[in-house]
XYZ file of C-alpha atoms in Angstrom:
52
model
C 0.000 0.000 0.000
C 0.932 3.647 -0.517
C -0.312 6.310 1.908
C -2.094 9.217 0.202
C -2.002 12.817 1.424
C -5.401 12.387 3.104
C -4.001 9.512 5.179
C -5.851 6.783 3.292
C -4.036 3.786 1.862
C -4.046 2.991 -1.848
C -3.276 -0.579 -2.874
C -0.375 -1.220 -5.220
C -1.830 -3.257 -8.075
C 1.315 -3.724 -10.114
C 4.990 -3.007 -10.497
C 7.526 -3.050 -13.272
C 9.974 -1.009 -15.295
C 9.384 1.917 -17.662
C 11.566 2.157 -20.761
C 12.202 5.746 -21.889
C 13.990 5.354 -25.198
C 16.622 6.754 -25.738
C 17.048 7.981 -22.152
C 17.099 4.740 -20.195
C 14.914 2.767 -17.830
C 13.167 3.624 -14.577
C 13.063 0.440 -12.497
C 10.739 -0.686 -9.698
C 7.805 1.527 -10.758
C 4.652 1.001 -8.682
C 1.082 1.198 -10.016
C -1.336 2.655 -7.456
C -4.514 3.604 -9.381
C -5.951 5.872 -6.667
C -2.895 8.120 -6.924
C -4.060 10.929 -9.220
C -0.564 12.223 -10.036
C 2.760 10.684 -10.980
C 5.593 10.960 -8.479
C 9.289 10.430 -9.054
C 11.751 10.045 -6.201
C 14.952 11.749 -7.318
C 16.785 10.202 -4.354
C 15.692 6.683 -5.336
C 16.472 7.311 -9.010
C 19.967 8.554 -8.137
C 20.490 5.500 -5.920
C 19.340 3.125 -8.683
C 21.685 4.840 -11.166
C 24.493 4.780 -8.580
C 24.964 8.554 -8.738
C 27.106 10.358 -6.191
């Protein structure tokens, strides 16, 4: 589950990777249909890409 801003929980109904040709891949993407916006964690992305 993912906690929404109103405190409610939204179930995660899927996960996977998104391929952004020619830029690369975003891994471990979660699908939570009650989330009305897309969020991207820059910290997690930097960690996945092993940035310093």
